[in-house]
XYZ file of C-alpha atoms in Angstrom:
734
model
C -16.701 21.727 -22.231
C -16.638 20.429 -18.386
C -15.609 17.140 -17.493
C -19.482 16.537 -16.892
C -20.546 17.153 -20.563
C -17.664 15.023 -22.177
C -19.074 12.689 -24.699
C -18.117 9.177 -23.805
C -17.213 7.985 -27.478
C -15.466 4.562 -28.224
C -11.997 5.898 -28.804
C -12.121 7.670 -25.372
C -13.294 4.775 -23.358
C -10.498 2.634 -25.124
C -8.008 5.286 -24.160
C -8.656 4.825 -20.619
C -7.951 0.759 -20.857
C -11.990 -0.458 -20.758
C -13.325 -2.372 -23.161
C -17.041 -1.943 -24.153
C -18.162 -4.656 -21.917
C -16.591 -2.861 -19.194
C -18.167 0.445 -19.873
C -21.549 -1.198 -20.218
C -20.886 -2.622 -17.372
C -20.038 0.546 -15.473
C -23.365 2.179 -16.830
C -25.216 -0.441 -15.297
C -23.862 -0.440 -12.016
C -24.140 2.986 -11.685
C -27.414 3.823 -13.553
C -26.050 6.342 -15.951
C -23.017 7.378 -17.960
C -19.993 8.287 -16.179
C -18.403 11.692 -16.495
C -14.718 12.234 -17.214
C -13.322 12.656 -14.061
C -15.610 9.170 -13.073
C -14.065 7.576 -16.291
C -10.707 8.180 -15.060
C -11.434 7.014 -11.627
C -13.027 3.595 -13.252
C -9.734 3.439 -15.380
C -7.287 3.462 -12.495
C -9.532 1.009 -10.025
C -10.454 -1.522 -13.142
C -6.896 -1.922 -14.688
C -5.280 -4.947 -14.300
C -2.253 -3.294 -12.115
C -5.062 -2.397 -9.396
C -7.673 -4.619 -9.628
C -5.824 -8.059 -10.587
C -8.616 -8.667 -12.945
C -7.177 -11.609 -14.896
C -5.028 -13.150 -11.898
C -7.394 -12.781 -8.908
C -9.154 -16.332 -9.225
C -5.377 -18.113 -9.559
C -4.163 -16.002 -6.592
C -6.402 -16.832 -4.340
C -5.406 -20.417 -4.898
C -1.932 -19.503 -2.941
C -0.854 -20.420 0.590
C -1.149 -16.876 2.638
C -1.312 -18.799 6.406
C 0.923 -20.134 8.812
C 1.706 -19.587 12.555
C 4.099 -16.990 11.714
C 2.006 -15.082 9.561
C 0.809 -11.977 11.113
C -0.969 -10.437 7.869
C -0.958 -11.979 4.779
C -1.638 -10.358 1.097
C -4.278 -7.435 0.959
C -2.630 -4.843 2.669
C 1.003 -2.764 1.468
C 2.904 -5.322 2.547
C 2.879 -8.751 4.474
C 4.279 -9.359 8.102
C 5.670 -12.111 9.730
C 6.475 -12.874 13.566
C 10.211 -12.621 14.014
C 9.754 -12.902 17.920
C 10.952 -10.770 20.687
C 7.566 -8.759 20.003
C 9.315 -7.822 16.308
C 7.742 -8.563 12.962
C 8.949 -8.273 9.416
C 7.563 -6.280 6.727
C 8.024 -7.126 3.123
C 7.148 -6.920 -0.485
C 8.062 -7.080 -4.052
C 6.508 -4.618 -6.860
C 7.395 -4.177 -10.291
C 8.194 -0.742 -12.165
C 8.681 -2.354 -15.634
C 7.032 -0.282 -18.005
C 8.216 3.172 -16.407
C 12.042 1.869 -16.366
C 12.028 0.893 -20.194
C 10.533 4.872 -21.199
C 12.605 6.353 -18.928
C 15.162 4.327 -16.577
C 16.475 6.507 -13.998
C 13.017 7.840 -12.826
C 11.223 4.547 -13.803
C 13.938 2.683 -11.329
C 13.942 5.472 -8.670
C 10.535 5.468 -8.422
C 9.920 1.914 -7.985
C 12.281 1.893 -4.879
C 10.700 4.814 -3.543
C 6.888 3.214 -4.026
C 8.178 -0.027 -2.588
C 9.922 1.552 0.600
C 6.446 3.576 1.295
C 4.829 0.252 1.221
C 6.974 -0.785 4.132
C 6.743 2.351 6.101
C 2.862 2.931 5.597
C 2.451 0.039 8.216
C 4.975 1.551 10.710
C 7.801 -0.270 9.725
C 11.588 1.378 9.348
C 13.292 -0.041 5.903
C 16.383 -1.901 6.599
C 17.044 -3.605 3.265
C 16.373 -3.201 -0.811
C 16.745 -5.762 -3.253
C 16.139 -5.989 -6.930
C 15.343 -8.347 -9.348
C 16.635 -6.769 -12.972
C 15.958 -8.416 -16.242
C 17.998 -6.620 -19.242
C 17.516 -7.625 -23.361
C 20.755 -8.970 -24.933
C 23.761 -7.391 -23.919
C 24.576 -6.692 -27.850
C 21.132 -4.679 -27.880
C 21.574 -1.035 -28.932
C 19.376 -0.105 -26.119
C 20.541 -2.407 -23.428
C 23.704 -0.679 -22.093
C 21.498 2.807 -21.842
C 18.753 0.954 -19.671
C 21.263 -0.910 -17.301
C 23.127 2.381 -16.886
C 19.887 4.456 -16.321
C 18.296 1.846 -13.906
C 21.543 0.971 -11.899
C 22.077 4.415 -11.206
C 17.997 5.472 -10.492
C 18.180 2.648 -7.592
C 21.475 3.699 -6.139
C 20.344 7.424 -6.702
C 17.085 6.442 -4.634
C 18.136 4.250 -1.954
C 21.554 5.515 -1.529
C 19.820 9.205 -0.518
C 17.362 7.781 1.372
C 19.722 5.875 3.451
C 18.441 2.494 3.162
C 21.278 -0.245 2.215
C 20.524 -2.423 -1.225
C 21.732 -5.422 -0.079
C 20.987 -8.197 -2.632
C 18.982 -9.119 -6.015
C 19.310 -10.450 -9.610
C 20.710 -8.912 -12.722
C 19.983 -10.843 -15.921
C 20.502 -10.783 -19.567
C 18.388 -12.616 -22.160
C 16.962 -11.108 -25.887
C 13.477 -11.971 -24.491
C 13.754 -8.766 -22.480
C 14.626 -6.438 -25.737
C 11.573 -4.647 -25.896
C 10.302 -5.178 -21.884
C 12.802 -5.192 -19.182
C 11.897 -5.715 -15.596
C 12.830 -3.826 -12.516
C 11.215 -5.373 -9.692
C 11.936 -3.555 -6.465
C 11.613 -5.566 -2.954
C 11.754 -3.981 0.308
C 12.174 -5.472 4.044
C 11.349 -3.639 7.344
C 11.271 -4.131 11.022
C 8.731 -3.392 13.595
C 7.425 -3.881 17.025
C 4.262 -5.854 16.617
C 2.303 -3.829 18.955
C 2.942 -0.898 16.573
C 1.705 -1.782 13.062
C -0.912 0.399 10.817
C -3.181 -0.823 8.147
C -5.279 0.767 5.671
C -9.180 0.402 6.737
C -10.621 3.517 7.400
C -12.679 3.613 10.574
C -15.529 6.207 12.383
C -17.458 8.890 10.951
C -16.284 11.948 10.398
C -13.017 11.471 11.058
C -10.194 13.882 9.102
C -8.594 12.394 5.916
C -5.211 13.853 5.828
C -2.916 14.577 2.629
C 0.669 14.386 3.605
C 3.932 14.553 1.987
C 4.683 16.328 -1.624
C 2.083 18.766 -3.703
C 0.489 17.167 -6.376
C 1.540 17.549 -10.178
C 0.609 16.248 -13.560
C 3.564 13.445 -13.626
C 2.539 10.090 -13.805
C -0.970 10.373 -14.816
C -2.251 7.515 -16.192
C 0.713 5.481 -14.746
C -1.221 2.246 -13.830
C -3.259 2.299 -17.194
C 0.433 2.282 -18.885
C 1.276 -0.496 -16.820
C -1.809 -2.586 -17.949
C -1.103 -2.362 -21.579
C 1.403 -3.881 -23.970
C 4.004 -1.481 -25.636
C 4.741 -0.769 -29.699
C 7.126 1.119 -31.275
C 5.232 4.636 -29.967
C 5.937 3.410 -26.246
C 8.808 6.614 -25.806
C 5.751 8.534 -26.394
C 4.598 7.706 -22.709
C 7.452 9.174 -21.407
C 5.218 12.386 -19.421
C 3.248 9.228 -17.789
C 6.647 8.540 -15.661
C 6.754 9.671 -11.993
C 9.312 11.939 -10.856
C 10.828 10.996 -7.432
C 12.671 13.069 -4.882
C 14.117 10.671 -2.313
C 15.187 13.586 0.107
C 11.361 14.355 0.524
C 10.860 10.451 1.096
C 13.378 10.401 4.061
C 11.338 13.184 5.334
C 8.355 11.745 5.100
C 9.656 8.440 6.297
C 10.717 10.044 9.394
C 7.723 12.121 9.937
C 5.174 8.938 9.805
C 7.235 7.025 12.216
C 7.466 10.077 14.420
C 3.493 10.196 14.150
C 3.115 6.505 14.422
C 4.895 6.315 17.890
C 1.684 7.903 19.223
C -1.911 7.046 19.030
C -3.216 9.839 16.036
C -3.282 7.343 13.188
C -6.601 5.311 12.385
C -5.798 4.254 8.907
C -2.747 5.091 6.886
C -2.246 4.286 2.753
C 0.597 5.270 0.297
C -0.384 6.933 -2.823
C 1.269 4.555 -5.128
C -0.498 3.033 -8.760
C -3.317 5.830 -9.246
C -2.562 8.213 -6.741
C -5.433 9.802 -4.737
C -8.053 7.631 -6.408
C -6.219 3.988 -5.259
C -5.616 5.158 -1.668
C -8.868 6.831 -1.102
C -10.974 3.931 -2.280
C -9.213 1.419 -0.994
C -9.358 3.019 2.628
C -12.729 3.598 2.283
C -13.562 -0.275 1.060
C -11.770 -1.958 3.610
C -13.076 0.154 6.102
C -16.837 -0.188 5.008
C -17.092 3.558 4.734
C -17.581 6.353 2.405
C -15.167 9.448 1.690
C -16.046 12.955 1.036
C -12.729 14.583 -0.828
C -12.653 18.254 -1.563
C -9.762 19.031 -4.077
C -9.546 22.584 -3.289
C -7.685 21.704 -0.323
C -5.066 19.113 -1.980
C -1.835 21.007 -2.059
C -0.607 21.258 -5.832
C 2.596 22.166 -7.469
C 1.165 23.740 -10.934
C -1.696 25.713 -11.558
C -4.943 25.139 -12.735
C -4.973 21.091 -12.460
C -8.643 19.366 -12.978
C -10.304 17.445 -10.786
C -9.285 14.426 -13.450
C -5.944 15.184 -13.072
C -5.348 15.443 -9.177
C -7.127 12.078 -9.029
C -5.078 10.285 -11.463
C -1.700 11.926 -11.072
C 1.062 9.458 -9.708
C 3.404 12.362 -8.024
C 5.576 10.475 -5.453
C 6.358 11.090 -1.811
C 2.477 11.102 -0.939
C 0.414 9.312 1.992
C -3.470 9.343 2.923
C -4.197 9.146 6.551
C -7.473 9.056 8.513
C -6.829 10.755 11.772
C -8.224 10.996 15.224
C -9.629 14.566 15.088
C -8.510 15.429 18.503
C -4.724 14.722 17.342
C -4.770 16.258 14.320
C -3.062 19.586 15.306
C -0.362 17.650 16.944
C -0.004 15.695 13.433
C 0.102 18.755 12.069
C 3.185 19.690 14.034
C 4.806 17.175 13.138
C 4.871 17.622 9.501
C 5.373 21.010 9.483
C 8.408 20.561 11.699
C 9.418 18.220 8.970
C 8.610 20.900 5.949
C 6.110 18.540 4.666
C 2.589 19.349 3.326
C -0.354 18.591 5.489
C -3.858 19.001 4.733
C -7.289 18.010 6.000
C -8.789 16.928 2.614
C -11.801 15.395 3.604
C -13.994 13.132 5.831
C -15.029 9.920 6.286
C -18.911 9.158 6.139
C -21.392 6.810 6.510
C -22.690 6.625 2.804
C -20.498 4.327 1.423
C -20.055 6.586 -1.506
C -16.474 8.150 -3.033
C -17.738 11.965 -3.715
C -15.387 14.221 -4.837
C -16.034 18.046 -4.837
C -13.877 20.497 -6.817
C -14.326 24.240 -7.385
C -17.290 24.268 -5.072
C -19.296 21.535 -7.271
C -19.234 17.567 -6.813
C -17.329 16.648 -9.813
C -17.470 12.742 -8.960
C -20.075 10.915 -6.666
C -19.824 6.793 -6.960
C -20.424 3.598 -4.672
C -17.394 2.432 -2.800
C -18.230 -1.215 -3.575
C -18.727 -0.549 -7.323
C -14.908 0.503 -7.875
C -13.605 -1.971 -5.353
C -15.365 -5.328 -5.005
C -17.541 -5.102 -8.082
C -14.448 -4.598 -10.445
C -14.253 -7.378 -12.959
C -12.622 -10.767 -12.418
C -12.061 -13.042 -15.406
C -11.558 -16.620 -15.858
C -8.989 -16.357 -18.568
C -9.072 -19.059 -21.324
C -5.728 -20.999 -20.785
C -3.677 -23.347 -22.948
C -1.358 -25.391 -20.910
C 2.161 -25.283 -22.108
C 3.105 -28.567 -24.157
C 5.414 -30.968 -21.960
C 9.012 -30.497 -23.121
C 10.816 -33.909 -23.636
C 13.330 -34.991 -21.274
C 17.003 -35.137 -23.162
C 19.623 -37.345 -21.837
C 23.142 -36.226 -21.634
C 24.042 -37.857 -24.885
C 21.722 -35.336 -26.630
C 24.346 -32.432 -25.310
C 27.479 -33.017 -26.609
C 30.781 -32.482 -24.305
C 33.230 -29.445 -24.568
C 35.926 -29.759 -27.111
C 38.240 -27.535 -24.332
C 37.037 -28.068 -20.923
C 38.996 -25.043 -19.371
C 37.966 -22.916 -22.057
C 34.426 -23.643 -21.875
C 34.618 -23.219 -17.830
C 36.238 -19.526 -18.556
C 33.697 -18.893 -20.919
C 30.369 -19.568 -18.577
C 32.240 -17.975 -15.768
C 33.059 -14.466 -17.852
C 30.042 -14.402 -19.796
C 26.698 -12.292 -19.084
C 24.756 -15.206 -17.067
C 27.437 -16.140 -14.478
C 29.753 -12.872 -14.452
C 30.059 -10.716 -11.014
C 27.178 -8.458 -10.557
C 29.963 -6.248 -8.523
C 29.628 -3.213 -11.230
C 26.299 -3.173 -10.112
C 26.095 -3.384 -6.462
C 29.073 -1.322 -5.851
C 27.016 1.783 -6.990
C 24.623 0.530 -4.321
C 25.384 1.818 -0.533
C 25.063 -2.005 0.767
C 26.533 -0.826 4.432
C 24.251 2.031 5.242
C 22.729 1.964 8.663
C 25.492 -0.476 9.654
C 23.708 -3.765 9.943
C 24.493 -5.276 7.010
C 26.143 -8.324 7.854
C 26.116 -10.226 4.681
C 26.706 -8.112 1.484
C 25.740 -9.011 -2.152
C 27.441 -11.632 -4.158
C 26.426 -14.396 -1.825
C 23.201 -16.962 -1.746
C 21.521 -14.352 0.177
C 21.915 -11.145 1.946
C 21.824 -10.902 5.852
C 21.072 -7.650 8.148
C 21.163 -7.729 11.692
C 17.857 -6.823 13.609
C 19.338 -3.574 14.988
C 19.981 -4.140 18.725
C 19.809 -8.013 18.727
C 22.041 -11.108 17.605
C 19.291 -12.224 15.140
C 19.876 -11.848 11.268
C 17.027 -11.328 8.486
C 17.924 -12.926 5.513
C 16.435 -12.055 1.903
C 17.031 -13.037 -1.662
C 15.254 -12.950 -4.757
C 14.951 -15.455 -7.103
C 13.715 -17.315 -10.563
C 14.645 -18.794 -13.693
C 12.644 -17.796 -16.498
C 14.125 -20.743 -18.925
C 13.114 -23.216 -16.746
C 9.651 -21.579 -16.737
C 9.337 -21.179 -20.538
C 9.999 -24.907 -21.050
C 7.448 -26.005 -17.879
C 5.534 -22.988 -16.106
C 4.472 -25.735 -13.401
C 8.496 -27.149 -12.446
C 9.701 -23.477 -12.850
C 7.142 -22.117 -10.309
C 8.226 -24.699 -7.937
C 12.151 -24.164 -8.646
C 11.715 -20.694 -7.759
C 10.231 -21.394 -4.588
C 12.954 -24.187 -3.963
C 15.901 -22.117 -4.967
C 14.730 -19.211 -2.675
C 14.312 -21.780 0.065
C 17.823 -23.299 -0.513
C 19.681 -19.875 -0.778
C 18.123 -18.922 2.672
C 19.053 -22.300 4.213
C 22.703 -21.992 2.946
C 23.131 -18.903 4.811
C 21.341 -20.662 8.108
C 18.374 -19.025 7.870
C 15.298 -20.641 8.573
C 12.731 -19.979 5.752
C 9.567 -17.686 6.873
C 7.634 -16.406 3.979
C 7.510 -15.234 0.429
C 6.383 -12.362 -1.715
C 6.226 -12.325 -5.251
C 6.442 -10.251 -8.533
C 4.252 -12.088 -11.204
C 5.734 -10.830 -14.854
C 3.894 -11.914 -17.726
C 2.878 -10.952 -21.325
C -0.747 -10.729 -22.200
C -3.350 -12.369 -20.299
C -5.849 -12.366 -23.213
C -3.839 -15.180 -25.052
C -4.648 -18.623 -23.785
C -0.796 -19.487 -24.379
C 0.447 -16.479 -22.085
C -2.476 -17.457 -19.537
C -1.519 -20.671 -19.293
C 2.037 -20.066 -18.252
C 0.564 -18.099 -15.589
C -1.501 -20.680 -14.517
C 1.267 -23.454 -14.526
C 3.491 -21.036 -12.591
C 1.041 -20.416 -9.977
C 0.297 -24.049 -9.622
C 3.824 -24.779 -9.105
C 4.704 -22.040 -6.482
C 1.689 -22.916 -4.626
C 2.699 -26.330 -4.254
C 6.147 -25.516 -3.471
C 5.056 -22.604 -0.784
C 2.754 -25.706 0.675
C 5.540 -28.294 0.996
C 8.311 -25.688 2.069
C 6.008 -24.174 4.716
C 6.873 -20.634 2.897
C 3.507 -18.891 2.502
C 3.168 -15.834 0.259
C 2.006 -13.046 2.160
C 2.254 -10.163 -0.384
C 3.187 -9.569 -4.036
C 2.401 -8.109 -7.425
C 1.135 -8.975 -10.732
C 2.529 -7.354 -13.774
C 0.765 -8.122 -17.083
C 1.096 -7.085 -20.538
C 4.673 -7.109 -20.753
C 5.157 -7.392 -24.183
C 6.003 -5.472 -27.266
C 4.337 -5.656 -30.621
C 2.809 -8.576 -29.616
C 6.193 -10.522 -28.612
C 5.684 -11.411 -24.834
C 8.325 -11.725 -22.147
C 9.826 -15.386 -20.747
C 7.184 -15.846 -18.121
C 9.012 -14.444 -15.046
C 7.425 -15.103 -11.400
C 9.981 -12.993 -9.510
C 10.022 -14.665 -5.862
C 11.356 -12.560 -2.825
C 11.988 -14.673 0.487
C 13.092 -13.894 3.856
C 14.073 -15.939 6.782
C 15.490 -15.639 10.370
C 18.943 -16.250 12.019
C 18.580 -16.346 15.822
C 22.104 -15.797 15.849
C 23.966 -14.164 13.510
C 27.519 -15.342 14.749
C 26.369 -18.873 13.146
C 25.968 -17.441 9.610
C 27.943 -19.182 6.819
C 29.006 -17.491 3.249
C 30.001 -19.339 0.175
C 33.666 -18.546 0.572
C 36.287 -21.418 0.923
C 37.847 -21.067 3.885
C 40.812 -22.794 5.071
C 43.294 -24.664 3.130
C 42.865 -28.559 4.050
C 39.255 -28.113 4.270
C 37.186 -30.919 2.657
C 34.810 -30.484 -0.146
C 31.202 -32.212 -0.031
C 28.147 -32.395 -1.925
C 24.758 -32.756 -0.561
C 21.867 -34.440 -2.852
C 22.231 -36.496 -5.854
C 23.490 -35.705 -9.228
C 21.900 -37.109 -12.428
C 23.670 -35.172 -14.786
C 20.431 -33.092 -15.876
C 21.570 -31.037 -18.674
C 17.894 -29.944 -19.972
C 17.430 -26.215 -19.848
C 21.011 -25.896 -18.367
C 23.287 -22.712 -19.108
C 25.683 -25.140 -20.565
C 23.136 -26.821 -22.862
C 21.792 -23.493 -24.290
C 25.085 -21.163 -24.397
C 27.669 -23.814 -25.020
C 26.091 -26.887 -26.657
C 23.394 -24.662 -28.196
C 20.585 -27.218 -27.286
C 17.577 -24.722 -26.348
C 14.859 -28.022 -26.095
C 14.172 -30.277 -23.029
C 12.526 -30.342 -19.762
C 13.988 -28.514 -16.852
C 15.626 -30.505 -13.892
C 12.242 -31.797 -11.696
C 11.974 -30.683 -8.471
C 11.412 -32.914 -5.606
C 9.996 -30.698 -2.648
C 10.487 -33.380 0.191
C 13.861 -33.785 -0.705
C 14.324 -30.048 -0.680
C 12.874 -29.789 2.660
C 14.743 -32.486 4.241
C 18.163 -31.312 2.522
C 17.431 -27.433 3.674
C 17.015 -28.755 7.178
C 19.651 -30.815 7.101
C 22.006 -28.025 5.808
C 20.376 -25.517 8.539
C 21.112 -28.162 11.363
C 24.732 -28.542 10.483
C 25.157 -24.773 10.121
C 23.987 -24.275 13.753
C 25.862 -27.386 14.945
C 29.156 -25.510 13.710
C 29.950 -28.710 11.476
C 30.616 -26.580 8.095
C 32.868 -23.714 7.263
C 31.040 -22.875 3.935
C 28.095 -23.528 1.803
C 26.559 -22.557 -1.302
C 23.441 -24.061 -2.922
C 23.916 -25.271 -6.676
C 21.886 -23.583 -9.621
C 23.069 -22.072 -12.624
C 26.063 -23.821 -14.479
C 25.885 -26.600 -12.290
C 28.329 -27.830 -9.601
C 31.477 -26.924 -11.150
C 30.376 -23.403 -11.382
C 28.988 -23.360 -7.605
C 32.389 -24.601 -6.671
C 34.422 -22.121 -8.439
C 32.334 -19.183 -7.149
C 33.344 -20.658 -3.558
C 36.732 -20.358 -4.450
C 36.519 -16.889 -6.045
C 34.851 -15.722 -2.929
C 37.678 -17.125 -0.824
C 40.250 -16.497 -2.673
C 41.559 -20.280 -2.632
C 41.410 -23.124 -4.938
C 40.328 -26.289 -4.465
C 40.455 -30.235 -6.048
C 37.488 -32.243 -7.317
C 37.257 -35.586 -8.349
C 34.196 -37.052 -10.134
C 33.034 -40.858 -10.412
C 32.255 -41.159 -14.203
C 31.049 -44.393 -14.105
C 27.458 -44.010 -14.396
C 27.345 -40.195 -15.883
C 29.283 -38.294 -18.569
C 31.755 -35.880 -16.794
C 30.184 -32.784 -18.528
C 26.955 -33.710 -17.200
C 28.366 -34.131 -13.909
C 29.981 -30.912 -13.887
C 27.257 -28.781 -15.504
C 24.021 -30.476 -14.934
C 21.608 -28.237 -12.963
C 19.978 -31.230 -10.601
C 17.739 -29.526 -7.794
C 18.120 -29.691 -4.204
C 21.727 -29.846 -3.859
C 24.399 -28.176 -1.854
C 28.164 -27.952 -1.723
C 29.547 -27.503 1.797
C 33.130 -27.745 3.619
C 34.324 -28.735 6.607
C 37.562 -29.295 8.728
C 39.169 -32.823 8.576
C 38.541 -33.170 12.106
C 34.888 -32.502 11.517
C 34.287 -34.483 8.798
C 33.403 -37.799 10.384
C 30.565 -35.848 12.661
C 29.402 -34.575 9.079
C 29.457 -37.734 7.578
C 27.749 -39.307 10.515
C 24.798 -37.020 10.413
C 24.329 -37.162 6.919
C 23.752 -41.221 7.470
C 21.703 -41.126 10.205
C 19.093 -38.571 8.439
C 19.531 -40.508 5.382
C 20.957 -37.529 3.337
C 23.199 -38.250 0.312
C 26.703 -36.791 1.083
C 29.730 -37.440 -0.820
C 33.067 -35.916 -0.841
C 34.191 -34.279 -3.816
C 37.821 -32.805 -2.934
C 39.959 -30.677 -1.005
C 40.489 -26.875 -0.469
C 43.801 -25.510 -1.076
C 46.260 -24.401 -3.755
C 45.630 -21.512 -6.487
C 44.264 -23.587 -8.854
C 40.698 -25.414 -9.854
C 41.740 -28.892 -10.316
C 39.557 -31.319 -12.364
C 39.666 -34.875 -11.765
C 43.623 -34.169 -12.577
C 42.186 -33.751 -16.080
C 42.493 -29.806 -16.171
C 43.592 -27.149 -13.631
C 42.489 -23.670 -14.349
C 44.362 -20.803 -12.333
C 42.078 -19.324 -9.756
C 43.186 -15.969 -11.016
C 42.283 -16.450 -14.939
C 38.653 -17.342 -13.660
C 38.250 -14.330 -11.547
C 39.672 -11.683 -13.944
C 37.142 -13.084 -16.369
C 34.410 -13.217 -13.952
C 35.019 -9.639 -12.779
C 35.756 -7.867 -15.944
C 32.741 -9.030 -18.164
C 30.350 -6.642 -16.840
C 32.589 -3.378 -16.713
C 33.803 -3.808 -19.966
C 30.180 -3.965 -21.354
C 29.304 -0.949 -19.945
C 32.576 0.859 -21.287
C 31.862 0.076 -24.594
């Protein structure tokens, strides 16, 4: 039976991720029933992953503009001005479901896909980051997933020669059935050599370049738009297979072509493959496309039109070229030993027409596939407000030193060195701040400028109070960039949530979006790109709400960059910001005192901005030697992290008149930094803080080989470092 004669049963429609109402809408819009190939095309274009049908109404509320913004959401990646005729291009994407099913290839192709989003726009990728969330370390699948994902990220990034410079790795039982693999890439381009995806002109050739098309990844985007269950392993064939060596060739060939004037439009074949890339090019350009699938390079025999249109084979691009430049373009791709095929042309029909075997197998209005995709205002229920809890509700530790060692050497705060040492973070020779600090920094090649990048979110805050958690994710990204001396420029997001058809889950999404938007406006960090990943749940159990934030900032002169490591014996240690001892949702409360209720720490955005500006000013003025923002674990953990990074101890003294010692040490109050200054510059730092109205308090002094707290306890730095470094390697050796 041909694709044109397949019966549209309820089971077939449901298998394509479409509801009965959506199918009825399709029939109304095209005034007939679709055939199987057309049904597959609608399935690809109308799923959550491509259409954002449950999230679009809320995404429109986010701030996306600013004087630094060259291109906001809607293209392959966002673009911001970094001066001197250059731009930074960046984005974050999810590859969650594929990575749970097949961790190596799922993670590897996530890295490959995000890099194509960057060089599609004419930018050379200069840095990769990732935000990884795994289940309970004791869960039987966790070690397998960690091993596969890390190997996949390293294998792909290392082979293509782009440094992986930063990110997050977290463990929580909430991800036992659905891990998160979010990949971010940053690239640099000349401002006058940026390329977009909107097709233009009539009769221009549509060109396919890169690898051949196979049957891998079919329905990958649809799988990413559905919940998991106990049979998820059966979806393994929908996971794409990557080839980083081919991607390296594709990158160089595309950038060589883009150095000329042949390209009218270009689009990565990512989610939904040829279907999504072709429809987006036509839709954005207000044109139609005619494709002849007989001309598509295939690596498998007998592929149907349905399979070719839905394949998510990797390392492929679609272009519209100037007709008189086509043969010159072909010569470039032939030289790089990549497929180059003219598979169609632009038309003035505003229709998406596909031929195969000499017959028309699909003929659909472009607008129906793109602009007319459903947009839902899902019902949502606000997350009930969590009660504020005082420090007296969280017991003090029986043994302070043992508690600190346990936290530093546990899954939440241990060193991630085992992970990032598997990544080549120095390739290209421009990495000037390696993983392990507040933000990674890469030199803009051939200049003194530095691009800082970070990824952040605290899901336990988002679960307790989505709006405050959304604000905090942006605020911490702002602090991380400020802590290395970078002026924050803009953000990208990867919004990972459960089933949006559940009002409680949709309420989490709405709350986080409201918080993110408020913080982006207050801190001048617009959202310029991103991704939404919904249906992250298994057997009805959703992940914690995880709106991962990626952010970049600019350092005018990398000579002024700061790091977290304590530096000189005798430096004075200061805290910027007020400490109230907020223990609600702190790691100490949850992991040591077993108190899981309570509101997260509130975020004062005006204070965040003032403190960040002050810190950056002191870095530029050369007043401080080391800087670290205070986040998970509170000020004592931040101090220990600085000590371990610098290989030198410190002593701190705290005033417990108005707050218990354990709340001062472990409270996670926001808007705070630890800084050190040489003794002869301390007076200048104090004067600057007084003039700016910034809370500044001296905590102690750098020196020795211990962490000394109030004369109460002294913990050898060597013991802390060993606990910190050993936990993850020991987990992976089990």
